[in-house]
């Protein structure tokens, strides 16, 4: 049975570096436009999955030139979260009490709700 080091040696490519299991998507060709926003929008699907990826596919992919990151963020939030999400977070914040928690633990809970 090969040792860990022998096994790793077999996985190295000709440069001597280990092969990565991450697939990198080649960027689109740049057409010279001064609008970097469109490149960001077109690369978003690489970082999305589930409901967010479905939103991109059904709403953005057909006309990415009409989108920017601000609009995408707002509409994705509205699509993924209930209409009263901010109200629900406010209620949780209002009901928050320190109790027997340390001040640092309580402060962290407040920070988490604020994010």
PDB file of C-alpha atoms in Angstrom:
ATOM      1  CA  UNK A   1       0.000   0.000   0.000  1.00  0.00           C
ATOM      2  CA  UNK A   2       1.469   3.395  -0.939  1.00  0.00           C
ATOM      3  CA  UNK A   3       2.335   5.854   1.793  1.00  0.00           C
ATOM      4  CA  UNK A   4       0.684   9.245   1.884  1.00  0.00           C
ATOM      5  CA  UNK A   5       3.764  10.782   0.292  1.00  0.00           C
ATOM      6  CA  UNK A   6       3.907   8.222  -2.522  1.00  0.00           C
ATOM      7  CA  UNK A   7       0.217   8.698  -3.194  1.00  0.00           C
ATOM      8  CA  UNK A   8       0.688  12.462  -3.407  1.00  0.00           C
ATOM      9  CA  UNK A   9       3.673  12.036  -5.721  1.00  0.00           C
ATOM     10  CA  UNK A  10       1.496  10.131  -8.175  1.00  0.00           C
ATOM     11  CA  UNK A  11      -1.035  12.961  -8.215  1.00  0.00           C
ATOM     12  CA  UNK A  12       1.448  15.659  -9.176  1.00  0.00           C
ATOM     13  CA  UNK A  13       1.477  16.920 -12.730  1.00  0.00           C
ATOM     14  CA  UNK A  14       4.547  17.603 -14.892  1.00  0.00           C
ATOM     15  CA  UNK A  15       5.189  20.964 -13.170  1.00  0.00           C
ATOM     16  CA  UNK A  16       5.621  19.172  -9.858  1.00  0.00           C
ATOM     17  CA  UNK A  17       2.532  20.824  -8.415  1.00  0.00           C
ATOM     18  CA  UNK A  18      -0.502  18.922  -7.239  1.00  0.00           C
ATOM     19  CA  UNK A  19      -3.505  18.861  -9.528  1.00  0.00           C
ATOM     20  CA  UNK A  20      -6.448  20.913  -8.374  1.00  0.00           C
ATOM     21  CA  UNK A  21      -9.924  19.438  -8.235  1.00  0.00           C
ATOM     22  CA  UNK A  22     -11.446  22.893  -8.795  1.00  0.00           C
ATOM     23  CA  UNK A  23     -12.807  23.547 -12.257  1.00  0.00           C
ATOM     24  CA  UNK A  24     -12.078  27.091 -13.346  1.00  0.00           C
ATOM     25  CA  UNK A  25     -14.458  28.645 -15.833  1.00  0.00           C
ATOM     26  CA  UNK A  26     -12.688  30.546 -18.591  1.00  0.00           C
ATOM     27  CA  UNK A  27     -13.739  34.206 -18.686  1.00  0.00           C
ATOM     28  CA  UNK A  28     -15.646  35.616 -21.611  1.00  0.00           C
ATOM     29  CA  UNK A  29     -13.715  37.572 -24.185  1.00  0.00           C
ATOM     30  CA  UNK A  30     -13.482  41.256 -23.383  1.00  0.00           C
ATOM     31  CA  UNK A  31     -15.038  43.516 -26.025  1.00  0.00           C
ATOM     32  CA  UNK A  32     -13.463  46.771 -24.823  1.00  0.00           C
ATOM     33  CA  UNK A  33     -16.559  48.245 -23.155  1.00  0.00           C
ATOM     34  CA  UNK A  34     -15.935  50.394 -20.115  1.00  0.00           C
ATOM     35  CA  UNK A  35     -18.685  48.585 -18.193  1.00  0.00           C
ATOM     36  CA  UNK A  36     -17.131  46.003 -15.894  1.00  0.00           C
ATOM     37  CA  UNK A  37     -20.541  45.437 -14.266  1.00  0.00           C
ATOM     38  CA  UNK A  38     -21.716  43.202 -17.112  1.00  0.00           C
ATOM     39  CA  UNK A  39     -18.748  40.880 -16.549  1.00  0.00           C
ATOM     40  CA  UNK A  40     -19.656  40.586 -12.883  1.00  0.00           C
ATOM     41  CA  UNK A  41     -23.262  39.764 -13.700  1.00  0.00           C
ATOM     42  CA  UNK A  42     -22.285  37.130 -16.258  1.00  0.00           C
ATOM     43  CA  UNK A  43     -19.944  35.398 -13.798  1.00  0.00           C
ATOM     44  CA  UNK A  44     -22.476  35.229 -10.966  1.00  0.00           C
ATOM     45  CA  UNK A  45     -23.819  31.746 -11.826  1.00  0.00           C
ATOM     46  CA  UNK A  46     -20.427  30.293 -10.910  1.00  0.00           C
ATOM     47  CA  UNK A  47     -21.125  31.253  -7.297  1.00  0.00           C
ATOM     48  CA  UNK A  48     -24.825  30.377  -7.088  1.00  0.00           C
ATOM     49  CA  UNK A  49     -26.755  27.201  -6.410  1.00  0.00           C
ATOM     50  CA  UNK A  50     -30.273  26.117  -5.573  1.00  0.00           C
ATOM     51  CA  UNK A  51     -32.922  28.821  -5.458  1.00  0.00           C
ATOM     52  CA  UNK A  52     -30.403  31.583  -6.216  1.00  0.00           C
ATOM     53  CA  UNK A  53     -29.141  29.770  -9.334  1.00  0.00           C
ATOM     54  CA  UNK A  54     -32.720  29.205 -10.487  1.00  0.00           C
ATOM     55  CA  UNK A  55     -33.450  32.917 -10.041  1.00  0.00           C
ATOM     56  CA  UNK A  56     -30.434  33.797 -12.183  1.00  0.00           C
ATOM     57  CA  UNK A  57     -31.395  31.309 -14.875  1.00  0.00           C
ATOM     58  CA  UNK A  58     -35.027  32.420 -15.081  1.00  0.00           C
ATOM     59  CA  UNK A  59     -34.662  36.174 -14.554  1.00  0.00           C
ATOM     60  CA  UNK A  60     -31.158  37.371 -15.395  1.00  0.00           C
ATOM     61  CA  UNK A  61     -29.617  35.009 -17.958  1.00  0.00           C
ATOM     62  CA  UNK A  62     -31.911  36.065 -20.800  1.00  0.00           C
ATOM     63  CA  UNK A  63     -30.802  39.695 -20.655  1.00  0.00           C
ATOM     64  CA  UNK A  64     -27.744  40.178 -18.411  1.00  0.00           C
ATOM     65  CA  UNK A  65     -27.027  43.566 -20.036  1.00  0.00           C
ATOM     66  CA  UNK A  66     -30.107  44.965 -18.255  1.00  0.00           C
ATOM     67  CA  UNK A  67     -28.824  44.005 -14.799  1.00  0.00           C
ATOM     68  CA  UNK A  68     -26.295  45.429 -12.343  1.00  0.00           C
ATOM     69  CA  UNK A  69     -25.160  44.061  -8.989  1.00  0.00           C
ATOM     70  CA  UNK A  70     -27.397  46.400  -7.007  1.00  0.00           C
ATOM     71  CA  UNK A  71     -30.541  45.364  -8.841  1.00  0.00           C
ATOM     72  CA  UNK A  72     -29.515  41.708  -8.744  1.00  0.00           C
ATOM     73  CA  UNK A  73     -28.965  41.833  -4.969  1.00  0.00           C
ATOM     74  CA  UNK A  74     -32.296  43.551  -4.278  1.00  0.00           C
ATOM     75  CA  UNK A  75     -34.348  41.273  -6.500  1.00  0.00           C
ATOM     76  CA  UNK A  76     -32.603  38.091  -5.366  1.00  0.00           C
ATOM     77  CA  UNK A  77     -33.272  39.085  -1.747  1.00  0.00           C
ATOM     78  CA  UNK A  78     -36.948  39.692  -2.532  1.00  0.00           C
ATOM     79  CA  UNK A  79     -37.124  36.349  -4.369  1.00  0.00           C
ATOM     80  CA  UNK A  80     -35.456  34.259  -1.649  1.00  0.00           C
ATOM     81  CA  UNK A  81     -36.749  35.804   1.567  1.00  0.00           C
ATOM     82  CA  UNK A  82     -40.319  36.365   2.777  1.00  0.00           C
ATOM     83  CA  UNK A  83     -41.776  39.848   2.358  1.00  0.00           C
ATOM     84  CA  UNK A  84     -41.716  40.422   6.109  1.00  0.00           C
ATOM     85  CA  UNK A  85     -38.161  39.157   6.677  1.00  0.00           C
ATOM     86  CA  UNK A  86     -36.861  42.458   8.054  1.00  0.00           C
ATOM     87  CA  UNK A  87     -39.840  42.649  10.400  1.00  0.00           C
ATOM     88  CA  UNK A  88     -39.111  39.117  11.655  1.00  0.00           C
ATOM     89  CA  UNK A  89     -35.487  40.038  12.353  1.00  0.00           C
ATOM     90  CA  UNK A  90     -36.604  43.215  14.154  1.00  0.00           C
ATOM     91  CA  UNK A  91     -38.907  41.161  16.392  1.00  0.00           C
ATOM     92  CA  UNK A  92     -36.072  38.768  17.259  1.00  0.00           C
ATOM     93  CA  UNK A  93     -33.887  41.776  18.050  1.00  0.00           C
ATOM     94  CA  UNK A  94     -36.563  43.332  20.277  1.00  0.00           C
ATOM     95  CA  UNK A  95     -36.967  40.058  22.233  1.00  0.00           C
ATOM     96  CA  UNK A  96     -33.240  39.583  22.731  1.00  0.00           C
ATOM     97  CA  UNK A  97     -32.088  39.619  26.357  1.00  0.00           C
ATOM     98  CA  UNK A  98     -28.649  39.100  27.852  1.00  0.00           C
ATOM     99  CA  UNK A  99     -29.769  36.823  30.675  1.00  0.00           C
ATOM    100  CA  UNK A 100     -26.771  34.917  32.054  1.00  0.00           C
ATOM    101  CA  UNK A 101     -24.676  35.253  28.915  1.00  0.00           C
ATOM    102  CA  UNK A 102     -21.393  37.077  29.038  1.00  0.00           C
ATOM    103  CA  UNK A 103     -21.418  40.548  27.543  1.00  0.00           C
ATOM    104  CA  UNK A 104     -19.240  39.395  24.633  1.00  0.00           C
ATOM    105  CA  UNK A 105     -21.628  36.508  23.795  1.00  0.00           C
ATOM    106  CA  UNK A 106     -24.613  38.833  23.965  1.00  0.00           C
ATOM    107  CA  UNK A 107     -22.855  41.417  21.795  1.00  0.00           C
ATOM    108  CA  UNK A 108     -22.072  38.698  19.236  1.00  0.00           C
ATOM    109  CA  UNK A 109     -25.768  37.722  19.060  1.00  0.00           C
ATOM    110  CA  UNK A 110     -26.670  41.355  18.410  1.00  0.00           C
ATOM    111  CA  UNK A 111     -23.994  41.587  15.691  1.00  0.00           C
ATOM    112  CA  UNK A 112     -25.263  38.390  14.075  1.00  0.00           C
ATOM    113  CA  UNK A 113     -28.813  39.755  13.896  1.00  0.00           C
ATOM    114  CA  UNK A 114     -27.532  43.033  12.476  1.00  0.00           C
ATOM    115  CA  UNK A 115     -25.677  41.341   9.608  1.00  0.00           C
TER     116      UNK A 115
END
